[in-house]
């Protein structure tokens, strides 16, 4: 479904990604972890073309992301993305947040879009919040709306960039529960997170990044059983004792 | 001298003053609407990835911002008929001058407003499959304008005061009308006092509105 092949990227002189390669099969859940600044967000933004990269290739469902004639809006519409700080549109109601791209990109009419939105709000347990504005919701609720907004496009894969790291501890689980359910339903997912409980429960593989390189890419039980690299071991011991 | 203070002169000539005030309102209204519309286009050009567009818009803004308004009014009064090839009347030349001049100022306000929208908001729009233009139109501009409402209104108050400069081309706005009555009836004190009070009241009400909106939009 997603292949990343020797991707390198520079911000000016600074190399953020160094020949990163990995792949995510249909229905697979891959967790990406690593220290701050290691390039996790950048890698995930390369996958839906929000960040350009200079070398290597990324394909999603056979379509090359970096290629010249690729219809990026169309490609992005098929990949859901969830951000660290939710990024709901503050000037719109929850319902309009979920309907906007459905009507503008998928050309659904207002009634269809609204119906799909309510379906998804029900699924994340927030149907009663539809007429509110994002600022009236808690962080956990906002993130669940953001997930519903992404799912409304009927994506073939979902990207998550630290979806719970901006949340108060008591709200983390309500978001993780939604993600676990999604994973169990067979959604293809790439998740940047330090929630190792989540990784253990649903991830098929864990990728460890450091200094712009993918240092470790292993099946989940192998990764937690015995990460090969020293840096990964150190990183794990640090976040697991938290 | 004060014993001869004749406030009746204002009442007797209220219709003339009102005619002038209508011109003042028309000028202010057209320059606000036209200036914001054209200013938005200029701001989008300035922020465009295409160097030519941002260069052209940048020079436009520089040119108007480094020229006194009174000169712009003057030049358009003489230049526009030459360009168009026929007289267009003082009202139209002034409307054009004000709109183009204000657009340069609104451009800078709107540009700052657009730049105040954080990158992740734009990414959120693009990630949903919206095009760049759809993201700008549905996500960036609405939020930018909400943030800008107080500054835009403040600029409108300045503009309202600046419209009095049209006396240089003899257009009968509120102040010019008052000036004419004052000269004709020899009642300078009364009329200038009245115009001062009217300008003050309108601007004061405007700034109260700005303060209210600022409180409302402050998060
Ligand atoms: N637009 C940019 N211009 C220049 N440098 C950038 C830019 N964005 C990110 N960087 C740098 O690239 C590196 C990787 O950033 P990235 O956000 O991908 O890291 P991360 O692994 O997601 O970290 P975190 O855990 O803090 O989110 C960092 O050193 C960052 O400072
Ligand atoms: Mg990050």
Coordinates of C-alpha atoms in Angstrom, one line a residue, chain B:
Chain B
X1 CA -18.7 87.9 19.5
X2 CA -20.0 84.9 21.3
X3 CA -23.3 86.7 21.9
X4 CA -23.8 86.6 18.1
X5 CA -23.5 82.8 18.1
X6 CA -26.2 81.6 15.7
X7 CA -26.7 77.8 15.8
X8 CA -29.7 78.3 13.6
X9 CA -27.4 78.7 10.6
X10 CA -26.6 75.0 10.9
X11 CA -30.2 74.0 11.0
X12 CA -31.2 76.2 8.1
X13 CA -28.5 74.6 6.0
X14 CA -28.8 71.1 7.2
X15 CA -29.9 69.8 3.7
X16 CA -26.7 71.1 2.1
X17 CA -24.6 69.6 4.9
X18 CA -26.4 66.3 4.5
X19 CA -25.8 66.3 0.8
X20 CA -22.1 66.7 1.6
X21 CA -22.2 63.9 4.2
X22 CA -23.7 61.6 1.6
X23 CA -20.7 62.2 -0.6
X24 CA -18.4 61.5 2.4
X25 CA -20.2 58.3 3.2
X26 CA -20.2 57.2 -0.5
X27 CA -16.5 57.8 -0.7
X28 CA -15.7 56.0 2.5
X29 CA -18.0 53.1 1.6
X30 CA -16.7 52.6 -1.9
X31 CA -13.0 52.9 -0.8
X32 CA -13.5 50.4 2.0
X33 CA -15.2 47.8 -0.1
X34 CA -13.1 48.4 -3.2
X35 CA -9.9 48.8 -1.2
X36 CA -10.5 45.5 0.7
X37 CA -11.4 43.6 -2.4
X38 CA -8.4 44.9 -4.4
X39 CA -6.2 44.8 -1.3
X40 CA -7.0 41.1 -0.9
X41 CA -6.0 40.4 -4.5
X42 CA -2.7 42.4 -3.9
X43 CA -2.1 40.5 -0.7
X44 CA -2.5 37.1 -2.4
X45 CA -0.2 38.3 -5.2
X46 CA 2.4 39.4 -2.7
X47 CA 2.3 36.0 -1.0
X48 CA 2.2 34.2 -4.3
X49 CA 5.0 31.7 -5.3
X50 CA 5.2 33.4 -8.6
X51 CA 7.9 36.0 -8.3
X52 CA 6.5 38.3 -11.0
X53 CA 3.2 38.7 -9.2
X54 CA 4.7 39.4 -5.8
X55 CA 7.2 41.8 -7.3
X56 CA 4.5 43.8 -9.1
X57 CA 2.2 43.9 -6.0
X58 CA 5.2 44.9 -3.8
X59 CA 6.1 47.9 -6.0
X60 CA 2.5 48.9 -6.2
X61 CA 2.2 49.0 -2.4
X62 CA 5.5 50.8 -2.1
X63 CA 4.5 53.5 -4.6
X64 CA 1.2 54.3 -3.0
X65 CA 2.5 54.2 0.5
X66 CA 5.2 56.6 -0.2
X67 CA 2.9 59.2 -1.8
X68 CA 0.8 61.6 0.1
X69 CA -2.9 60.9 -0.4
X70 CA -3.5 64.5 -1.4
X71 CA -1.2 64.2 -4.4
X72 CA -2.8 60.9 -5.5
X73 CA -6.2 62.7 -5.5
X74 CA -4.7 65.5 -7.5
X75 CA -3.0 63.3 -10.0
X76 CA -6.0 61.1 -10.7
X77 CA -8.1 64.2 -11.1
X78 CA -5.9 65.3 -14.0
X79 CA -4.5 61.9 -15.2
X80 CA -7.6 59.7 -15.4
X81 CA -9.4 61.8 -18.0
X82 CA -6.2 61.8 -20.1
X83 CA -5.9 58.0 -19.9
X84 CA -9.6 57.3 -20.5
X85 CA -9.8 60.0 -23.2
X86 CA -12.8 61.8 -21.9
X87 CA -13.7 63.7 -18.7
X88 CA -15.1 61.4 -16.1
X89 CA -16.1 63.9 -13.4
X90 CA -14.5 64.7 -10.1
X91 CA -16.5 62.1 -8.2
X92 CA -15.3 59.2 -10.3
X93 CA -11.7 60.3 -10.4
X94 CA -11.8 60.6 -6.6
X95 CA -13.5 57.2 -6.1
X96 CA -10.8 55.6 -8.2
X97 CA -8.0 57.4 -6.4
X98 CA -9.3 56.5 -3.0
X99 CA -9.9 52.8 -3.9
X100 CA -6.4 52.3 -5.4
X101 CA -4.7 54.2 -2.5
X102 CA -6.6 52.4 0.2
X103 CA -5.9 49.0 -1.5
X104 CA -2.2 49.5 -0.8
X105 CA -2.8 49.9 2.9
X106 CA -5.4 47.2 3.1
X107 CA -3.0 44.9 1.2
X108 CA -0.5 45.1 4.1
X109 CA -3.1 44.6 6.7
X110 CA -4.5 41.6 4.9
X111 CA -1.1 40.1 4.2
X112 CA -0.3 40.2 7.9
X113 CA -3.6 38.6 8.6
X114 CA -3.0 35.8 6.2
X115 CA 0.5 35.2 7.6
X116 CA -0.9 35.0 11.1
X117 CA -2.6 31.7 10.1
X118 CA -0.3 28.8 11.2
X119 CA 1.1 26.4 8.7
X120 CA -0.5 23.3 10.2
X121 CA -3.9 24.7 9.5
X122 CA -3.0 24.9 5.9
X123 CA -1.6 21.4 6.0
X124 CA -4.9 20.2 7.5
X125 CA -6.8 21.6 4.6
X126 CA -4.4 20.2 2.0
X127 CA -4.3 16.8 3.7
X128 CA -8.0 16.6 3.2
X129 CA -7.5 16.9 -0.5
X130 CA -8.5 20.6 -0.9
X131 CA -6.5 22.4 -3.5
X132 CA -4.3 25.4 -2.5
X133 CA -7.0 27.8 -3.6
X134 CA -9.8 26.0 -1.8
X135 CA -7.6 26.0 1.3
X136 CA -7.0 29.7 1.0
X137 CA -10.6 30.5 0.4
X138 CA -12.2 28.3 3.0
X139 CA -9.7 28.1 5.7
X140 CA -7.1 30.9 5.5
X141 CA -9.1 33.9 4.5
X142 CA -12.1 33.5 6.8
X143 CA -9.8 33.1 9.8
X144 CA -7.5 35.9 8.7
X145 CA -10.4 38.4 8.2
X146 CA -11.8 37.5 11.6
X147 CA -8.5 38.3 13.2
X148 CA -8.3 41.5 11.2
X149 CA -11.7 43.0 11.8
X150 CA -10.5 45.6 14.4
X151 CA -7.5 46.7 12.3
X152 CA -9.6 47.0 9.2
X153 CA -12.1 49.1 11.1
X154 CA -9.4 51.4 12.5
X155 CA -8.2 51.9 8.9
X156 CA -11.8 52.7 7.9
X157 CA -11.9 55.4 10.5
X158 CA -8.7 57.0 9.2
X159 CA -10.1 56.7 5.7
X160 CA -13.3 58.5 6.8
X161 CA -11.3 61.4 8.1
X162 CA -9.1 61.4 5.0
X163 CA -12.0 61.9 2.7
X164 CA -12.1 65.5 3.7
X165 CA -9.0 66.0 1.4
X166 CA -11.2 65.9 -1.6
X167 CA -11.6 69.7 -1.2
X168 CA -8.5 70.0 -3.4
X169 CA -10.5 69.0 -6.4
X170 CA -13.6 70.9 -5.3
X171 CA -15.8 67.9 -4.7
X172 CA -18.6 68.8 -2.2
X173 CA -18.1 66.4 0.7
X174 CA -19.3 67.2 4.2
X175 CA -16.4 69.5 5.1
X176 CA -16.4 71.3 1.8
X177 CA -20.2 71.9 2.1
X178 CA -19.7 73.3 5.5
X179 CA -16.9 75.5 4.3
X180 CA -19.2 76.9 1.5
X181 CA -22.0 77.7 3.9
X182 CA -19.6 79.3 6.3
X183 CA -18.1 81.5 3.7
X184 CA -21.5 82.5 2.2
X185 CA -23.2 83.3 5.5
X186 CA -20.1 84.4 7.2
X187 CA -20.6 81.9 10.1
X188 CA -17.2 80.2 10.3
X189 CA -17.2 79.4 14.0
X190 CA -20.6 77.8 14.1
X191 CA -20.1 75.6 11.1
X192 CA -16.6 74.5 12.0
X193 CA -17.6 73.7 15.5
X194 CA -20.5 71.6 14.1
X195 CA -18.3 69.7 11.6
X196 CA -15.8 69.0 14.4
X197 CA -18.5 67.6 16.6
X198 CA -19.9 65.4 13.9
X199 CA -16.5 64.0 12.9
X200 CA -15.6 63.5 16.5
X201 CA -18.8 61.7 17.3
X202 CA -18.7 59.4 14.3
X203 CA -15.1 58.4 14.8
X204 CA -15.6 58.0 18.5
X205 CA -18.6 55.6 17.9
X206 CA -16.4 53.8 15.4
X207 CA -13.6 53.3 17.8
X208 CA -16.0 52.1 20.5
X209 CA -17.1 49.4 18.0
X210 CA -13.5 48.5 17.4
X211 CA -12.9 48.0 21.1
X212 CA -16.0 45.9 21.4
X213 CA -15.0 43.7 18.5
X214 CA -11.5 43.4 19.9
X215 CA -12.9 42.1 23.2
X216 CA -15.3 39.7 21.3
X217 CA -12.6 38.2 19.1
X218 CA -9.9 38.0 21.7
X219 CA -9.5 34.3 22.6

